[in-house]
Every structure is written in structure tokens, then in C-alpha cells.
XYZ file of C-alpha atoms in Angstrom:
342
model
C -11.974 10.336 3.325
C -11.062 9.741 6.911
C -13.076 7.360 9.017
C -13.902 10.226 11.400
C -15.703 12.099 8.615
C -18.337 9.403 8.146
C -19.048 8.373 11.710
C -22.410 8.662 13.425
C -23.448 8.996 17.018
C -27.034 8.191 15.981
C -28.153 7.582 12.410
C -31.391 9.141 11.197
C -33.264 5.817 11.275
C -31.948 5.027 14.785
C -32.885 8.520 15.928
C -36.451 7.967 14.674
C -36.670 4.516 16.273
C -35.411 5.959 19.568
C -38.111 8.646 19.410
C -41.417 6.728 19.076
C -43.489 9.838 19.840
C -41.835 11.904 17.095
C -44.558 13.471 14.911
C -43.415 16.915 13.759
C -40.270 17.201 11.642
C -38.950 20.444 10.164
C -36.235 20.755 7.532
C -34.293 23.966 7.013
C -31.103 25.341 5.575
C -29.710 27.671 2.970
C -31.594 28.036 -0.286
C -30.624 25.483 -2.946
C -29.300 22.757 -0.629
C -32.157 20.333 -1.364
C -34.459 20.875 1.620
C -37.529 19.871 -0.381
C -35.880 16.668 -1.623
C -34.805 15.641 1.883
C -38.178 16.572 3.399
C -40.060 14.654 0.680
C -37.742 11.646 1.055
C -38.362 11.728 4.808
C -42.126 11.875 4.332
C -41.903 8.841 2.031
C -39.683 7.107 4.619
C -42.413 7.403 7.268
C -45.211 6.530 4.824
C -43.423 3.284 3.892
C -43.447 2.394 7.586
C -47.236 2.510 7.531
C -47.541 5.881 9.242
C -50.082 8.258 7.726
C -47.830 11.173 6.763
C -48.402 14.637 5.346
C -45.750 16.956 3.958
C -46.303 20.673 3.663
C -44.213 23.710 2.886
C -43.831 27.027 4.663
C -41.909 28.360 1.688
C -43.834 30.947 -0.385
C -41.939 29.553 -3.400
C -43.244 26.008 -3.303
C -41.549 23.103 -5.022
C -43.496 20.099 -3.732
C -45.436 19.934 -7.002
C -42.127 19.668 -8.853
C -40.566 17.055 -6.611
C -43.683 14.851 -6.682
C -44.362 15.619 -10.373
C -47.958 16.382 -9.451
C -49.878 19.651 -9.573
C -50.954 20.029 -5.953
C -50.730 23.833 -5.748
C -53.723 25.269 -3.900
C -55.711 22.017 -4.124
C -55.749 21.184 -0.416
C -54.374 17.933 0.976
C -53.636 15.530 -1.901
C -52.844 11.823 -1.703
C -49.482 11.048 -3.337
C -49.119 7.351 -2.558
C -50.040 4.856 0.152
C -49.974 6.735 3.493
C -48.350 9.768 1.872
C -50.157 13.102 1.478
C -48.959 16.566 0.472
C -50.352 20.073 0.601
C -49.133 23.263 -1.052
C -50.942 26.313 0.246
C -51.858 28.951 -2.303
C -50.048 31.824 -0.598
C -51.985 34.520 -2.475
C -55.316 32.996 -1.443
C -54.024 32.560 2.106
C -52.884 36.180 2.318
C -56.222 37.434 0.947
C -58.161 35.378 3.510
C -55.832 36.565 6.256
C -56.273 40.166 5.130
C -60.088 39.826 5.103
C -60.049 38.363 8.609
C -57.823 41.155 9.868
C -60.074 43.747 8.210
C -63.133 42.271 9.931
C -61.447 42.418 13.342
C -60.153 45.927 12.768
C -63.584 47.165 11.689
C -65.202 45.549 14.728
C -62.666 47.224 17.000
C -63.137 50.658 15.422
C -66.918 50.339 15.598
C -66.926 49.233 19.234
C -64.506 51.990 20.220
C -66.516 54.530 18.204
C -63.359 55.798 16.493
C -64.046 57.979 13.409
C -61.144 56.800 11.255
C -60.634 55.191 7.846
C -59.261 51.663 8.543
C -57.780 51.084 5.071
C -54.411 52.861 5.652
C -53.902 50.831 8.847
C -54.895 47.655 7.042
C -52.506 48.367 4.163
C -49.659 49.042 6.596
C -50.368 45.849 8.510
C -50.685 43.587 5.474
C -47.790 44.847 3.379
C -45.025 44.418 5.949
C -42.334 41.801 5.096
C -43.512 39.323 7.737
C -47.159 39.216 6.637
C -46.714 36.204 4.341
C -44.888 34.381 7.117
C -47.736 35.197 9.515
C -50.252 33.770 7.051
C -48.138 30.627 6.514
C -47.721 30.259 10.274
C -51.504 30.172 10.638
C -51.792 27.553 7.877
C -49.134 25.421 9.570
C -50.852 25.665 12.954
C -54.261 24.844 11.459
C -52.844 21.747 9.747
C -51.216 20.545 12.970
C -54.207 21.206 15.208
C -56.591 19.282 12.929
C -54.596 16.242 14.079
C -55.476 14.072 11.053
C -52.049 12.496 10.485
C -49.476 10.429 12.358
C -46.484 12.394 11.072
C -46.120 15.993 9.851
C -43.125 16.971 7.727
C -42.490 20.655 6.984
C -40.247 21.860 4.197
C -39.319 25.307 5.487
C -38.375 28.425 3.593
C -34.744 29.587 3.384
C -33.267 30.653 6.687
C -34.338 34.318 6.800
C -37.999 33.434 6.150
C -37.950 30.602 8.654
C -36.333 32.804 11.293
C -39.215 35.256 10.987
C -41.700 32.377 10.938
C -40.297 30.938 14.166
C -40.175 34.385 15.737
C -43.828 34.988 14.996
C -45.040 32.821 17.856
C -43.302 35.147 20.323
C -44.428 38.335 18.582
C -47.929 36.938 18.160
C -48.127 36.013 21.816
C -46.966 39.451 22.961
C -49.400 41.211 20.610
C -52.310 39.001 21.652
C -51.644 39.475 25.354
C -51.692 43.248 24.931
C -54.800 43.119 22.741
C -56.661 40.928 25.235
C -55.620 43.067 28.205
C -56.652 46.265 26.404
C -59.985 44.764 25.395
C -60.685 43.449 28.889
C -59.925 46.868 30.402
C -62.200 48.625 27.906
C -65.048 46.191 28.533
C -64.536 46.422 32.281
C -64.940 50.183 32.088
C -68.121 49.688 30.072
C -69.546 47.544 32.871
C -68.648 50.115 35.541
C -70.389 52.902 33.624
C -73.507 50.930 32.793
C -76.763 50.839 34.754
C -77.571 47.431 33.234
C -74.475 45.564 34.348
C -75.881 42.026 33.949
C -76.789 42.617 30.318
C -73.405 44.198 29.619
C -71.598 41.272 31.258
C -73.520 38.866 29.012
C -72.573 40.929 25.959
C -68.932 40.892 27.030
C -68.948 37.098 27.193
C -69.918 37.101 23.505
C -67.620 39.957 22.486
C -66.289 38.880 19.037
C -62.961 40.698 19.314
C -62.129 39.258 22.723
C -63.302 35.766 21.801
C -61.323 35.827 18.543
C -58.189 36.994 20.362
C -58.581 34.327 23.064
C -59.057 31.605 20.434
C -55.996 32.801 18.489
C -53.932 32.831 21.677
C -55.108 29.317 22.493
C -53.873 28.141 19.077
C -50.501 29.894 19.330
C -49.922 28.512 22.819
C -50.774 25.022 21.607
C -48.438 25.475 18.627
C -45.643 26.670 20.930
C -46.213 23.675 23.237
C -45.891 21.316 20.253
C -42.875 23.075 18.704
C -40.893 22.913 21.957
C -41.810 19.316 22.848
C -38.570 17.332 22.400
C -40.486 14.031 22.386
C -42.662 15.048 19.425
C -40.715 17.653 17.481
C -37.303 17.843 15.805
C -35.694 20.377 13.482
C -33.237 18.959 10.950
C -30.683 21.035 9.074
C -29.819 20.229 5.480
C -26.420 21.178 4.106
C -24.178 20.477 1.167
C -20.511 19.655 1.805
C -19.612 23.254 0.949
C -18.442 26.224 3.022
C -21.411 28.610 2.702
C -24.267 26.157 3.490
C -22.249 24.885 6.473
C -21.799 28.426 7.818
C -25.527 29.126 7.345
C -26.737 26.124 9.340
C -24.182 26.853 12.073
C -25.991 30.168 12.705
C -29.405 28.577 12.098
C -28.859 25.927 14.792
C -28.133 28.684 17.314
C -31.331 30.525 16.353
C -33.528 27.431 16.522
C -32.152 26.545 19.950
C -32.891 30.110 21.092
C -36.557 29.439 20.280
C -36.322 26.264 22.410
C -37.132 24.073 19.414
C -35.446 20.643 19.681
C -32.608 20.029 17.211
C -32.864 16.657 15.443
C -29.599 16.719 13.549
C -27.839 17.449 10.273
C -28.430 15.776 6.906
C -25.553 16.104 4.427
C -26.987 16.177 0.912
C -25.437 15.673 -2.539
C -22.291 13.912 -1.316
C -20.187 12.797 -4.298
C -19.698 8.999 -4.099
C -16.041 8.208 -3.508
C -16.274 5.343 -5.972
C -16.141 7.942 -8.776
C -12.489 8.561 -7.890
C -11.577 4.875 -7.866
C -12.099 4.222 -11.569
C -9.004 3.961 -13.866
C -7.757 7.401 -14.876
C -10.332 9.419 -12.936
C -11.104 12.921 -14.092
C -8.909 15.572 -12.395
C -12.133 17.483 -11.749
C -13.619 14.565 -9.793
C -10.345 13.972 -7.894
C -10.173 17.639 -6.873
C -13.860 17.754 -5.918
C -13.482 14.652 -3.749
C -10.439 16.149 -2.025
C -12.333 19.393 -1.422
C -15.351 17.428 -0.189
C -13.227 15.499 2.326
C -12.182 18.812 3.881
C -15.781 20.010 4.191
C -16.974 16.694 5.646
C -14.254 17.028 8.292
C -15.480 20.580 8.930
C -19.081 19.375 9.330
C -18.064 16.840 11.956
C -15.884 19.362 13.747
C -18.650 21.983 13.870
C -21.562 19.644 14.554
C -20.217 16.778 16.649
C -22.817 14.070 17.275
C -25.410 15.755 14.992
C -24.850 14.174 11.545
C -27.716 11.742 10.926
C -27.348 10.731 7.259
C -25.509 11.295 4.002
C -27.561 11.500 0.831
C -25.452 11.032 -2.297
C -25.358 13.143 -5.422
C -27.359 10.925 -7.759
C -26.783 10.462 -11.461
C -29.991 12.378 -12.183
C -32.288 14.923 -10.579
C -34.353 13.745 -7.623
C -37.944 14.107 -8.798
C -40.707 11.527 -8.666
C -41.343 8.682 -6.241
C -38.698 6.364 -7.723
C -35.864 8.798 -6.951
C -37.401 9.861 -3.636
C -37.447 6.210 -2.664
C -33.650 6.187 -3.062
C -33.446 9.180 -0.700
C -35.648 7.342 1.801
C -33.321 4.318 1.551
C -30.288 6.558 2.200
C -32.007 7.924 5.307
C -32.718 4.388 6.501
C -29.117 3.203 6.035
C -27.355 6.463 6.882
C -25.996 6.518 3.335
C -22.366 5.692 4.148
C -22.207 2.717 1.802
C -23.583 4.923 -0.984
C -20.805 7.497 -0.748
C -17.817 5.220 -0.039
């Protein structure tokens, strides 16, 4: 392995120390690269520093319960260890609550507009589109952030396609809300003009549930957007294996995340085969070939992402589940992991 393949501009731990206001960390990448392991190890890293930390997932297929070896599915925020908390949203319950809320708003709109139409077909169309789960998870993420109960928030994101839609929702949401609010304001304004009891109508408008709900939702999405684009508080990290396909995926993903003006924190290279395995007498040809292949991909990572590699996490002798193994990941993040893979 060449010395250039293991160099850092800023290690993960130095990056964190140079960003004292950092509170919101997102981890993304191709499916199967170990995003949950790296996110959980990072959450433990902050918790060990005495910072009250919560880890959550925006992935409909959760795996936090598995990595912590605790059943936390749908149980709300659960304490894992000192300063470390985790929450796995029950996506089905979230979607049902989201659907009920949407139904209530739709019914209120139809009633106020005196439109003789069955709302169920519209509701079905709205709640069965591919982005509906992402919209529900986006709301859960925003609610968790805006409660402001923790020092650090770590998000284990879904595979790239899901996360892309999730990130895009803030823009779509904002556009939809602006149109809804403008339409509602125009309708209510017309009601005032046509009324003989304008003062009473104006008072009713101030309490209009549709308008107030839309304004409150817009306030939350604008606050979420402000947080997500704040380079002092937020960073998106990309997890990859030293393999061609995951590298190509995060190359595109970094471009997308930057397009949403979300600050890029760096790249974490996971499951790096320790070079010491090739230094034993009569090493396996398989290991020798894998190390040679790995060297090429590490060179590729540094060529494609100059100055972005923050840590190497080695391929351990057993699966990373439970706090003992996650502690080893946290230690690799602290050191950068070079000594573990040399």
C-alpha cells in the first residue's frame, strides 16, 4: 500500500474537534457498506466524550436493533448506555398517523370549499406514491431535531435512492406549502370581500385550521432546511468499501448532497483488510490478491475524493454487533484507523 493511499488532510476526530458546534451528522452510501455500523460507532464516539447523543434511522428497513442487540423498534427513544440513546421509528405506525393527518386536512379543505367529492381516491393516490414513506420519515426526523433534547444527533440514512428522495422532500414540501398557503389566503381574502361581517370573518381566518397547519408545517421545514445547510452544525459523511461499485455510488451521492447545499463532512472507508494478514509466513493467495486489489481501490478513493477521507475502519475478525465491537469502531474513528490496517 502506498503512503499516499493512507494519508489524511483531516482525520475524523480532528474534524470533530475543529467543529465544536457540530451537532447533526448523517451517514449515507450504497446498501450493504456498513452505514449503520459506522453511524452507531460514531454515536458511541460522541457519547464517550460526555455528549448526550441520539442515533436514529431514516431507513424503512431498520437495523439499529440488530447492531445494538436490543429491541428498540417502535419503542420511542431508548437509552443504550451512558449518554447514548437510540430510536427506531415504527414506519407503519408513522405512515398511518401521517395518513390520518393528511385525511383530516383534506376533509377540512373539502368542507370549507364546499366541494361535493369523495376524498378517499385522492387520499389513496397521495399516500401510496413511492415517496410517501420518505415524507413520513422526514417528518419524524424534523420532529426529533426540533425537540432539541440532545447535544448530538446521528442519522443512519437509507440507501442512496431513498435518501435522495428524502433530501429532495424539503424542496418539494416547501414549494407545495407555498402554493397551498397562497391558495388558502386568496380564498379567505375573497370570503372577506364578499362578507357583510368582515370583522368576524377576519377573526375566523386567523384561526383557520388549514392555514395555521400549513404555516406551522412551513415553519418546521424552513427550520429543518436552515439546520441541514448550516456548515457549522451539520455534516454528511459517506461510507464506502474499498470496492468499485460503492466508490462509484458515493461519487454521485456527493454531487447530489452538495446540490442540496448540505455540507459534506468526508468519507469513511469501512471493512479495510488489515495489511498484517499478508505479512504472515506463507500467506493465502486469496488474501494476497485481495490486498493487491484493495490497494488499487484505496488509490482510487484518494484520487476521486482528495482531502475527504476521514478514517479507515478495518474488517474485524467478527461481525460488528454490540457495544464491545462498536467501541472498536469508535476507537478507529478516534485514531483514523491507519495503525489498524497497516
